[in-house]
GROMACS .gro file of C-alpha atoms in nm:
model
  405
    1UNK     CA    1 -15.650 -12.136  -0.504
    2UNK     CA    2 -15.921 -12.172  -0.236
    3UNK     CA    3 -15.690 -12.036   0.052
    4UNK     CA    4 -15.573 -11.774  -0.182
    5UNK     CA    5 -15.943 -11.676  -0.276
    6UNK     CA    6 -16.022 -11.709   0.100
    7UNK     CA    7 -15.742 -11.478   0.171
    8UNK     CA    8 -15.854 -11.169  -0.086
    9UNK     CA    9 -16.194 -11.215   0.086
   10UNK     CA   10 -16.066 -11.145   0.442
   11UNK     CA   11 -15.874 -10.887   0.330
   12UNK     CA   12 -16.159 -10.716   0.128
   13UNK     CA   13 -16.391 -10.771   0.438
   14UNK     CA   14 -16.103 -10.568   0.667
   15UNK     CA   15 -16.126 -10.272   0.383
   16UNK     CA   16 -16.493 -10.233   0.403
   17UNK     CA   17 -16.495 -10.211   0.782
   18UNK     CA   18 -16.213 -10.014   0.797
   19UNK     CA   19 -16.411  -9.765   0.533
   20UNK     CA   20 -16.742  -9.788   0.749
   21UNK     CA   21 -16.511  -9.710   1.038
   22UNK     CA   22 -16.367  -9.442   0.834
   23UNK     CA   23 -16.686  -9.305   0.733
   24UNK     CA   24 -16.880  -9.317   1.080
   25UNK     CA   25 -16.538  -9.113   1.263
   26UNK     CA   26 -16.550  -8.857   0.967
   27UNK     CA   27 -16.968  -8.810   1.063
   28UNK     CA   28 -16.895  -8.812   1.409
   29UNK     CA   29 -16.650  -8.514   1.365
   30UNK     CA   30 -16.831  -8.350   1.099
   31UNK     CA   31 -17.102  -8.364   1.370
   32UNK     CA   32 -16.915  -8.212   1.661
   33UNK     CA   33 -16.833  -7.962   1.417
   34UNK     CA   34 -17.187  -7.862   1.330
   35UNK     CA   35 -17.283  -7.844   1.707
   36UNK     CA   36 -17.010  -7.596   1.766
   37UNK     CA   37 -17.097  -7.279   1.858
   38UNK     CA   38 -16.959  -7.017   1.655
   39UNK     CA   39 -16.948  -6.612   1.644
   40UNK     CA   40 -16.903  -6.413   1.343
   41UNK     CA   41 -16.619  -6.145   1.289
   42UNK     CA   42 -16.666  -5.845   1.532
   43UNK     CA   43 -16.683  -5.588   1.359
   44UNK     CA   44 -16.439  -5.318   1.293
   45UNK     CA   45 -16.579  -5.002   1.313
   46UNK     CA   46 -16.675  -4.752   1.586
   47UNK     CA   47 -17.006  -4.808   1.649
   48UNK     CA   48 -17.206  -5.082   1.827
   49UNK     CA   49 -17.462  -5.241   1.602
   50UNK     CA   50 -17.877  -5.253   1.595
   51UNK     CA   51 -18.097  -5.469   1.344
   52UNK     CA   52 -18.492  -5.429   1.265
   53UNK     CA   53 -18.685  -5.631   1.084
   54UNK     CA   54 -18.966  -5.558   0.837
   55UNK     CA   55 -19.308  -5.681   0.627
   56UNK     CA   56 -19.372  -5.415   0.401
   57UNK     CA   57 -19.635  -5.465   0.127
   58UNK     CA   58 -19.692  -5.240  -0.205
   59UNK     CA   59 -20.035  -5.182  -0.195
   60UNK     CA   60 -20.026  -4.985  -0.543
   61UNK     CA   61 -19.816  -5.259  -0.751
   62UNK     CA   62 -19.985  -5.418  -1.038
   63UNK     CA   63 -19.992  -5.831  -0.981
   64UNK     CA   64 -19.676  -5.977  -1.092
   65UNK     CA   65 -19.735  -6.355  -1.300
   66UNK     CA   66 -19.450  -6.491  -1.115
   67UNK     CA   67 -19.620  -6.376  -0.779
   68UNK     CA   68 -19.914  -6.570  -0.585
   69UNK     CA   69 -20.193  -6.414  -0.370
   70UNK     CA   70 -20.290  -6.168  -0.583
   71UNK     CA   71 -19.927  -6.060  -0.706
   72UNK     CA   72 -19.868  -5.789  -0.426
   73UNK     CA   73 -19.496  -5.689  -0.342
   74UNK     CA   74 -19.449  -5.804  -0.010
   75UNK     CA   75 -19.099  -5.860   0.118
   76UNK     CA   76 -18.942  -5.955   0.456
   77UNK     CA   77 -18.704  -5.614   0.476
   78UNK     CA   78 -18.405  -5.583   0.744
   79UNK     CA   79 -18.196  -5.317   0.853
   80UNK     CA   80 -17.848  -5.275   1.039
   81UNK     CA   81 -17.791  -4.987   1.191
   82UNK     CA   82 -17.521  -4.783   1.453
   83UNK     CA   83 -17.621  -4.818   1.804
   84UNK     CA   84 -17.559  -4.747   2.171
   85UNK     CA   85 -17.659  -4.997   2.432
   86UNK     CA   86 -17.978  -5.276   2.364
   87UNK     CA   87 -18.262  -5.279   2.621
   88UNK     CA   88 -18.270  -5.627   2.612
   89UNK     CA   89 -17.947  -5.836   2.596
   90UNK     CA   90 -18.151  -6.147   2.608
   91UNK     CA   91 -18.175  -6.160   2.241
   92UNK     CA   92 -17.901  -5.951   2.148
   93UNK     CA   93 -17.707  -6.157   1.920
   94UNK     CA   94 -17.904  -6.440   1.742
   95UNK     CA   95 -17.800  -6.513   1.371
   96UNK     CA   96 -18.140  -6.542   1.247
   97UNK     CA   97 -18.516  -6.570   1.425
   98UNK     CA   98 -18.585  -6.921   1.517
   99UNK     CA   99 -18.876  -6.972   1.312
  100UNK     CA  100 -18.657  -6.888   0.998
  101UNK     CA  101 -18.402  -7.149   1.133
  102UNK     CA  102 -18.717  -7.422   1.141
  103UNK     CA  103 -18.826  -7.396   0.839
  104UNK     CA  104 -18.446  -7.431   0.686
  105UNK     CA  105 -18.433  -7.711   0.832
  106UNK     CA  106 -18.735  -7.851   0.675
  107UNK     CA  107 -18.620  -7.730   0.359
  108UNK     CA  108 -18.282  -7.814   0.331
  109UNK     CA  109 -18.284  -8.179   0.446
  110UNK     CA  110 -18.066  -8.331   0.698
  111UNK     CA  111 -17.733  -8.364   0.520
  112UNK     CA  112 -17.725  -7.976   0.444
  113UNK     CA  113 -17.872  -7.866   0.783
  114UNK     CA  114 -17.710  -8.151   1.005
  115UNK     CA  115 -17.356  -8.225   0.835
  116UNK     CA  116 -17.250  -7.938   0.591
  117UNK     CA  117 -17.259  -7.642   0.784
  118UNK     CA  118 -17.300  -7.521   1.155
  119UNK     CA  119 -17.618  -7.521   1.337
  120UNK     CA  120 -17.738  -7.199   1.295
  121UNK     CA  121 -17.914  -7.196   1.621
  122UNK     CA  122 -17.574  -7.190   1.774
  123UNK     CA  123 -17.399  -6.923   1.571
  124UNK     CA  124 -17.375  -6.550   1.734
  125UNK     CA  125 -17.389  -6.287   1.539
  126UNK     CA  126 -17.343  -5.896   1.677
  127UNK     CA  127 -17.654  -5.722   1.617
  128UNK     CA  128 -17.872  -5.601   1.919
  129UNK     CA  129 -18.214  -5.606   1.935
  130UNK     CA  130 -18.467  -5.360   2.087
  131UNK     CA  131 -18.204  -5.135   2.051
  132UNK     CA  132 -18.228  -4.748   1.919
  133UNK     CA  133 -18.027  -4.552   1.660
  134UNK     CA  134 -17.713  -4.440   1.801
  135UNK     CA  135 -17.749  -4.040   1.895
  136UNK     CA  136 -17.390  -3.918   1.782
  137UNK     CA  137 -17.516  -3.807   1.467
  138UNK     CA  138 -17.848  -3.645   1.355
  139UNK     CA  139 -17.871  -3.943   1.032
  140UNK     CA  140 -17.653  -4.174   0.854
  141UNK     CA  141 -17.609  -4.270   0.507
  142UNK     CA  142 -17.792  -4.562   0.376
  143UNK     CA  143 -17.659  -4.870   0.202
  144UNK     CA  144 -17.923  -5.084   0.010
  145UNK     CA  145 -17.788  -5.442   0.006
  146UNK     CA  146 -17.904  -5.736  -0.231
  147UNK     CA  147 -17.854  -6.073  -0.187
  148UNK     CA  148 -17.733  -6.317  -0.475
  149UNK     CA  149 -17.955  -6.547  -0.627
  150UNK     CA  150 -18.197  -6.753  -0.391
  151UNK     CA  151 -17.975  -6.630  -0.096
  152UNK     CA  152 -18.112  -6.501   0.223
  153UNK     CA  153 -18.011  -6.118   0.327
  154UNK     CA  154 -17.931  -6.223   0.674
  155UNK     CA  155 -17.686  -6.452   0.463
  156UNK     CA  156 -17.438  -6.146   0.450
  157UNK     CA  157 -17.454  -6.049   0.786
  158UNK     CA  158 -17.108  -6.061   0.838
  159UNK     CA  159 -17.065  -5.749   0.590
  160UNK     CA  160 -17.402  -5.616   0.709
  161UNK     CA  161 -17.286  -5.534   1.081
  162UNK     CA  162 -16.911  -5.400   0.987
  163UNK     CA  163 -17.098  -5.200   0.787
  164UNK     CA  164 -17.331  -5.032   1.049
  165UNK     CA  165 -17.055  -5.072   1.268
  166UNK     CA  166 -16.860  -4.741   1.020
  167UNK     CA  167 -17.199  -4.572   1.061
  168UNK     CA  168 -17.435  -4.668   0.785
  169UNK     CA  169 -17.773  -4.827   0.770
  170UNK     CA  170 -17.801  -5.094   0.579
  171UNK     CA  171 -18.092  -5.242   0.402
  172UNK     CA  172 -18.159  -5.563   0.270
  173UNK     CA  173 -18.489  -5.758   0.155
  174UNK     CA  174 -18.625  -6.093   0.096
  175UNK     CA  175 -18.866  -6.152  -0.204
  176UNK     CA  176 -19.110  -6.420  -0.154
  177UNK     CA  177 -19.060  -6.673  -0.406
  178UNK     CA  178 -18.789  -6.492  -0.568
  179UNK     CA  179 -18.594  -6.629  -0.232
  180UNK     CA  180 -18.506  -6.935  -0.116
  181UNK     CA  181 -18.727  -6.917   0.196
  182UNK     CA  182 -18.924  -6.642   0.347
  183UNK     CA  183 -19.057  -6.641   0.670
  184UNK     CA  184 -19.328  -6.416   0.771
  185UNK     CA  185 -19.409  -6.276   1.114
  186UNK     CA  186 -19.771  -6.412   1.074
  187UNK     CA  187 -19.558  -6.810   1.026
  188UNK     CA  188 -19.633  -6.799   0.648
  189UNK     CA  189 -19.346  -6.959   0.487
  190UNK     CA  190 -19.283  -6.888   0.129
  191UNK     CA  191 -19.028  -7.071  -0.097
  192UNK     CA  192 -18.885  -6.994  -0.469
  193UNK     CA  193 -19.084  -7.090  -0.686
  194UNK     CA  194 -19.005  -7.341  -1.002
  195UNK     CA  195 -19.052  -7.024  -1.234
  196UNK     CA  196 -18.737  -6.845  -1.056
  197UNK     CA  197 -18.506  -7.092  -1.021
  198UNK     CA  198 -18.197  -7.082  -1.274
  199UNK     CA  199 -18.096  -7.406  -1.110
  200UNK     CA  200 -18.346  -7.557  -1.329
  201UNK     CA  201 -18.295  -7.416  -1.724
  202UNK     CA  202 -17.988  -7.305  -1.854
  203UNK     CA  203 -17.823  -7.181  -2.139
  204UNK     CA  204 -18.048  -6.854  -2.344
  205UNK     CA  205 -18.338  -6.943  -2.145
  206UNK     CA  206 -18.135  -6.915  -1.793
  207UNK     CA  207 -17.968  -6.549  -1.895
  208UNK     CA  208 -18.391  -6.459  -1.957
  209UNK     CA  209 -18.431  -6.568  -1.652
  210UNK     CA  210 -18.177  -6.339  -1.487
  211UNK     CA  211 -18.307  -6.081  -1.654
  212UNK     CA  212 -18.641  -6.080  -1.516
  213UNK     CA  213 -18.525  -6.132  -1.183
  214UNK     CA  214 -18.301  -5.819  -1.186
  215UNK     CA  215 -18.612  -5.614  -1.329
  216UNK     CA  216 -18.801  -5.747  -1.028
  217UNK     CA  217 -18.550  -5.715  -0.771
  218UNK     CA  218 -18.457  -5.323  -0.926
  219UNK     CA  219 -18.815  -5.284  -0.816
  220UNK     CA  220 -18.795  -5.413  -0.514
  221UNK     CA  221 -18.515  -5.173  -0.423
  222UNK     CA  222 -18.712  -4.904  -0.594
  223UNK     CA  223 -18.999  -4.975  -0.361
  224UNK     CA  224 -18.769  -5.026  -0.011
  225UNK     CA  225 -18.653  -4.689  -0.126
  226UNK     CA  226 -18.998  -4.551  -0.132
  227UNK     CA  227 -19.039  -4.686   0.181
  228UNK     CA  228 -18.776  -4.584   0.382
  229UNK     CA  229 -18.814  -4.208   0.244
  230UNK     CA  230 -19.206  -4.239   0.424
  231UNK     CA  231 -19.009  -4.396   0.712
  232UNK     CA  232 -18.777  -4.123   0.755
  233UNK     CA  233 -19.075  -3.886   0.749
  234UNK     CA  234 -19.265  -4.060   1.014
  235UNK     CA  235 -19.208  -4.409   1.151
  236UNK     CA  236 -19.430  -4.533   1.338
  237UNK     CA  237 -19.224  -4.669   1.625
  238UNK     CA  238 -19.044  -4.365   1.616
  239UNK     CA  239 -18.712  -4.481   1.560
  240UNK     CA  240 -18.572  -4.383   1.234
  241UNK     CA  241 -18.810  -4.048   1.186
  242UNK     CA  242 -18.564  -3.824   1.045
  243UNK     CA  243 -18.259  -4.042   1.131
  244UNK     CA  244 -18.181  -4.172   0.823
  245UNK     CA  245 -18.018  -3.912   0.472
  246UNK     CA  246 -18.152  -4.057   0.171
  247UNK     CA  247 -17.948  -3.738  -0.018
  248UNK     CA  248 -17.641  -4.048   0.042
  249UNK     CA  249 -17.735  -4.347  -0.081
  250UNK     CA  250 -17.483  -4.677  -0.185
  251UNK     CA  251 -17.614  -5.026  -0.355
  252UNK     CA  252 -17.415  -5.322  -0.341
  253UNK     CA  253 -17.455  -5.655  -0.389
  254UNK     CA  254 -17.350  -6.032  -0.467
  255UNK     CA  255 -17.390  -6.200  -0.764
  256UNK     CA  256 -17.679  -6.174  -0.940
  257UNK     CA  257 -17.762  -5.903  -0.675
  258UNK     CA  258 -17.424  -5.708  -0.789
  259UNK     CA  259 -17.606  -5.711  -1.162
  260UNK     CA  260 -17.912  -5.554  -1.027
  261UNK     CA  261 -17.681  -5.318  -0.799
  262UNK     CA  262 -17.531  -5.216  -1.121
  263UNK     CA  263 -17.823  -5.167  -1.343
  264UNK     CA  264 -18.041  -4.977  -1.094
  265UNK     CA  265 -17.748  -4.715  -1.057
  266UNK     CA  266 -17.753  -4.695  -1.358
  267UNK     CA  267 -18.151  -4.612  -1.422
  268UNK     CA  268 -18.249  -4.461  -1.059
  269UNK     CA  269 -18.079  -4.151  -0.965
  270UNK     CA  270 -18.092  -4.201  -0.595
  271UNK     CA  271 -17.832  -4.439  -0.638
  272UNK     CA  272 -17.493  -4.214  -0.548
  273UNK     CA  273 -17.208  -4.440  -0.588
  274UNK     CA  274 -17.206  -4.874  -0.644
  275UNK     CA  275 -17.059  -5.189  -0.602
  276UNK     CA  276 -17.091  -5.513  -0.814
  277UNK     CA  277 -16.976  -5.814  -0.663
  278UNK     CA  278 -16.865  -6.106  -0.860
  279UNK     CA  279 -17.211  -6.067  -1.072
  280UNK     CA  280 -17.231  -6.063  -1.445
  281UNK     CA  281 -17.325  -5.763  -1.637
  282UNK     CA  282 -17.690  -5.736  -1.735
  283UNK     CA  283 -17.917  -5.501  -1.874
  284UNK     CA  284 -17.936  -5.149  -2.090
  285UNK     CA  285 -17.606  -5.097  -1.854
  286UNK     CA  286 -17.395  -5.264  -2.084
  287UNK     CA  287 -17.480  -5.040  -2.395
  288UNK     CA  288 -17.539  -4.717  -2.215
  289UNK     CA  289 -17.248  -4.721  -1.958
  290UNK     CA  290 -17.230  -4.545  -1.617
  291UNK     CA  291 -17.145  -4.222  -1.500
  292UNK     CA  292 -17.126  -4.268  -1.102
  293UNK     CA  293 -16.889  -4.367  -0.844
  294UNK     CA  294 -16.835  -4.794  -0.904
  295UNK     CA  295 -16.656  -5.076  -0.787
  296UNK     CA  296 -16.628  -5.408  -0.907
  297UNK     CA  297 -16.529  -5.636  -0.646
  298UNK     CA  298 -16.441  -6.003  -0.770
  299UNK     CA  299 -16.344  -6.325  -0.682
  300UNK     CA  300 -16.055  -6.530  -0.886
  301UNK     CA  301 -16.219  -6.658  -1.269
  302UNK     CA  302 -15.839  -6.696  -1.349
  303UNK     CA  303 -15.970  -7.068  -1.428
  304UNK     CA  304 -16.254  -6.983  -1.644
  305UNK     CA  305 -16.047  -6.736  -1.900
  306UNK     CA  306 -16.037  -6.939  -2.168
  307UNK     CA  307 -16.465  -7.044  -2.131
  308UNK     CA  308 -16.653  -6.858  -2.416
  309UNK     CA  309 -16.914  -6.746  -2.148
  310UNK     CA  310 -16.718  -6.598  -1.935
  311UNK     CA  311 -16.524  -6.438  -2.198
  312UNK     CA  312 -16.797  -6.298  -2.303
  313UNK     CA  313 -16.898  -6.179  -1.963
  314UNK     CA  314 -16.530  -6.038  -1.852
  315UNK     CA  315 -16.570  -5.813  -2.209
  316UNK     CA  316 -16.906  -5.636  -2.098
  317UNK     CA  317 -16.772  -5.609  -1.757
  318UNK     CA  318 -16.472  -5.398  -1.880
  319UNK     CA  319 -16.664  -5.230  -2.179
  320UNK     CA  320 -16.872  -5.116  -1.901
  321UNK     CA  321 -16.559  -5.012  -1.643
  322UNK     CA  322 -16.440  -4.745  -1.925
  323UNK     CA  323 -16.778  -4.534  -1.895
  324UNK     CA  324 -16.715  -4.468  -1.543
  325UNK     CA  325 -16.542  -4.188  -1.418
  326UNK     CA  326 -16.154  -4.236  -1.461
  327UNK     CA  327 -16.074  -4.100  -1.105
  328UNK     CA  328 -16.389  -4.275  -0.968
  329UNK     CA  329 -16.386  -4.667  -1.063
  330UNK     CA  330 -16.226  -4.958  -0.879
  331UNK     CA  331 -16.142  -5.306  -1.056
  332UNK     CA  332 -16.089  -5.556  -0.736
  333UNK     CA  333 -15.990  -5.885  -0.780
  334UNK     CA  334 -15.941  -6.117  -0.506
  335UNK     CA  335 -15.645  -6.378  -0.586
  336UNK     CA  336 -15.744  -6.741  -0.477
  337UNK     CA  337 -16.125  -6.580  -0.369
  338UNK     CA  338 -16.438  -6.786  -0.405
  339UNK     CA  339 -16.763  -6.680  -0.515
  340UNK     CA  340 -16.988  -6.819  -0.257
  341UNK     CA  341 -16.679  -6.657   0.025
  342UNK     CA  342 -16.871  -6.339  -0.047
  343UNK     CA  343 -17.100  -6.431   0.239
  344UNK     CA  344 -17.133  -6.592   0.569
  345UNK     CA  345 -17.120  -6.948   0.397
  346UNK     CA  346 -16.747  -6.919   0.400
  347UNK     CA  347 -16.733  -6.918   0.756
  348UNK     CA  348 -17.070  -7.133   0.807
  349UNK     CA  349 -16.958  -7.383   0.600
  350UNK     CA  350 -16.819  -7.738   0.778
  351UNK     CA  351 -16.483  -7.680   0.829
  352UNK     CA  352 -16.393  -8.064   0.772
  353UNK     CA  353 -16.561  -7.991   0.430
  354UNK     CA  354 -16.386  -7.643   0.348
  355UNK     CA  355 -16.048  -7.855   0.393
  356UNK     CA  356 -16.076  -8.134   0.155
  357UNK     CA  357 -16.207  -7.841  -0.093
  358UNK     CA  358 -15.857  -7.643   0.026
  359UNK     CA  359 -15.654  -7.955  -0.057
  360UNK     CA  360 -15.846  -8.039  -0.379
  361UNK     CA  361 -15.755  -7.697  -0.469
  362UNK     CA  362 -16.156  -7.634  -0.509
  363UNK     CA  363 -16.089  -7.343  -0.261
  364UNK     CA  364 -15.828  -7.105  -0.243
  365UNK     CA  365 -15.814  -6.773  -0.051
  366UNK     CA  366 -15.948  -6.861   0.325
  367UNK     CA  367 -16.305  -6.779   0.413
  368UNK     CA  368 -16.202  -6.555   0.693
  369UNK     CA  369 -15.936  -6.376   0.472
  370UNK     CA  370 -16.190  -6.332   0.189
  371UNK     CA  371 -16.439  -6.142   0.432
  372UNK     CA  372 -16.168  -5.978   0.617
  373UNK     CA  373 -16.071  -5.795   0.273
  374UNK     CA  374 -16.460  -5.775   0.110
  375UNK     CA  375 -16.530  -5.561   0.483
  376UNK     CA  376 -16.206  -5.362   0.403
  377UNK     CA  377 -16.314  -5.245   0.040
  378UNK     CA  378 -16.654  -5.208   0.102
  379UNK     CA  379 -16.613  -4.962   0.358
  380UNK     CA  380 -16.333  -4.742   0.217
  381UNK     CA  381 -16.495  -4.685  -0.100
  382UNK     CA  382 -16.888  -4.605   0.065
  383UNK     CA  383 -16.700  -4.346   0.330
  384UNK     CA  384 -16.503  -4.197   0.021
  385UNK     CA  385 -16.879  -4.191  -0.188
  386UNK     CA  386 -17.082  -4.114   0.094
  387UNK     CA  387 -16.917  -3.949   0.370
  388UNK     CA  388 -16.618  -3.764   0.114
  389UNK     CA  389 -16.349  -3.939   0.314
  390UNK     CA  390 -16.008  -3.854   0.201
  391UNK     CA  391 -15.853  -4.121   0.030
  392UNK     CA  392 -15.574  -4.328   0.175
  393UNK     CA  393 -15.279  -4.354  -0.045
  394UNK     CA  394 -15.194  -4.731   0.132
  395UNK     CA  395 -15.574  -4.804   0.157
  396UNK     CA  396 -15.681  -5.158   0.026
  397UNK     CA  397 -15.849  -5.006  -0.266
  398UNK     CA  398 -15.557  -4.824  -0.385
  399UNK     CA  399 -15.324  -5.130  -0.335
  400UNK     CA  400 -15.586  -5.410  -0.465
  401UNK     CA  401 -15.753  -5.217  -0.733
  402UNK     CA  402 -15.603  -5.268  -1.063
  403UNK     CA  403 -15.716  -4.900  -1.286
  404UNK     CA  404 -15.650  -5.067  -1.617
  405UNK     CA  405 -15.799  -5.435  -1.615
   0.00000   0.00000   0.00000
């Protein structure tokens, strides 16, 4: 009994070094993989790609409870836009400014920062800096993007640039404690606050929630808006004066950002065609219907059909789809898609990690794929909106879209 007992313990002692052994070569790689340097998708259009970055403040706005310092709008605004060659190829092609990459850091902790995705110091991205708007057209169309809940803009660069790169600027903003993290160009780092994060309540009190953030963010975009038209009339720096047609303008957005897209086309006429992706109906949208150009672009709930929530969600999403005009609407689904693949995180993502999810069955469509087809739609339908490109009988929105969900 003794030898035998002896025996289990040797053999249990083997396991446990075997697992630490395990467990330090699966860190090691995980590690090497989150040195890596990586480069986004180029994109696929025609033009080369600029980005400018923003601190605008409302000076008029009335304070906001959920704001600090006196409630003011501020927010961190950045625009994409077509291109010709940068003045300075130094800094031609970082992800995201190094002070914003600090402070994630701090935030996130070292397992999310260190382990579970890349080091974003070392990704490249295709935006040029110091660059000026390209001069093969007089102005271009412009696309106000919006983030999904907590997410950074810059998180959705990927669709950002291909979009410049088909000659569109593109907008996006980041609300101070409404975001995750916002950085400042004075170093003042802001965080979401307790009061806006759904992470925290749930059920009735977490849909309240969601409501008051789309109000706010509709605002924001009502304000960027506001903005841009005083920017187009005289910038400053000279470099979008009268380059940029506010008679086209798209929304889009992700997640709870595709429910604001969706309700502030619906209230703000500037808005000339849509697209809501993967976020849940919210809003007077859902009574009143809408009469404009939209696309709902969505990732694979096949698993979730038979949840009461999201059965209540899929109804409002297609009572809403029959307002819109017949020849004009677009019902996307993405077999095997994931919501978070929406944005750079499916590429950003360990890749050790996005296996094991893969194999699990966790994940389905690849992250690359996902993107690949997201760029695809998003594109066709704005140049069909807001440039009156013909459309392509073998386009992906006529083969993916389904016109009777």
């Amino acid at each position: 009994m003794i030898g035998a007992a002896k025996s289990v313990g040797i053999w249990a002692a083997r396991l446990v070094g075997l697992l630490v052994v395990g467990l330090a070569l699966l860190i090691a790689a995980m590690w090497v993989d989150h040195l890596a340097p990586t480069a986004l998708p180029y994109p696929t259009g025609d033009f080369a790609v600029g980005r400018a970055s923003y601190d605008w403040v409302d000076g008029s706005q009335s304070p906001e409870p959920d704001l600090a310092s006196g409630g003011r709008r501020e927010l961190m605004v950045w625009i994409w836009f077509p291109t010709g060659p940068a003045r300075s190829m130094a800094a031609s092609s970082e992800y995201l400014p190094l002070p914003w990459i600090q402070a994630l850091r701090e935030s996130r902790g070292a397992l999310m920062t260190n382990l579970l995705q890349r080091d974003l110091s070392r990704v490249r991205a295709h935006s040029l800096l110091n660059s000026e708007v390209s001069s093969r057209l007089p102005a271009y169309p412009v696309i106000i993007m919006r983030a999904g809940m907590a997410a950074l803009t810059t998180d959705y660069t990927t669709l950002a640039e291909d979009l410049a790169s088909h000659g569109y600027v593109v907008v996006g903003m980041d609300a101070p404690y409404r975001t995750q993290l916002v950085v400042f160009p004075d170093g003042r780092r802001i965080a979401r606050s307790r009061e806006n994060n759904a992470d925290l309540v749930g059920g009735a009190a977490k849909e309240t929630m969601a409501l008051r953030l789309e109000s706010a963010w509709s605002d924001d975009i009502a304000f960027v808006l506001d903005r841009l038209e005083q920017l187009n009339v005289s910038d400053p720096s000279g470099q979008f004066t009268g380059r940029l047609d506010l008679a086209r303008v798209g929304i889009w957005g992700h997640s709870l950002g595709g429910s604001t897209a969706l309700q502030f086309c619906h209230t703000d006429h500037r808005c000339k065609a849509g697209v809501d992706v993967d976020g849940l109906p919210l809003g007077s949208v859902i009574k009143d219907g809408l009469d404009k150009p939209f696309m709902f672009l969505m990732s694979d709930h096949s698993r979730e059909q038979d949840d009461p929530e999201s059965i209540r969600i899929d109804a409002n999403l297609k009572l809403i789809y029959r307002t819109l005009p017949p020849a004009d609407r677009f019902w996307v689904v993405l077999k095997g898609a994931n919501h978070f693949g929406f944005s750079d995180g499916a590429l950003l993502k360990s890749p050790i990690l996005q296996s094991v999810l893969h194999s699990l069955g966790v994940l389905g469509m690849d992250g690359q794929q996902q993107l690949t087809v997201s760029r695809r739609c998003l594109s066709e339908f704005f140049d069909i909106y807001l440039k009156g490109a013909p459309r392509g009988e073998m386009s992906s929105l006529n083969t993916l879209s389904n016109r009777q969900p």
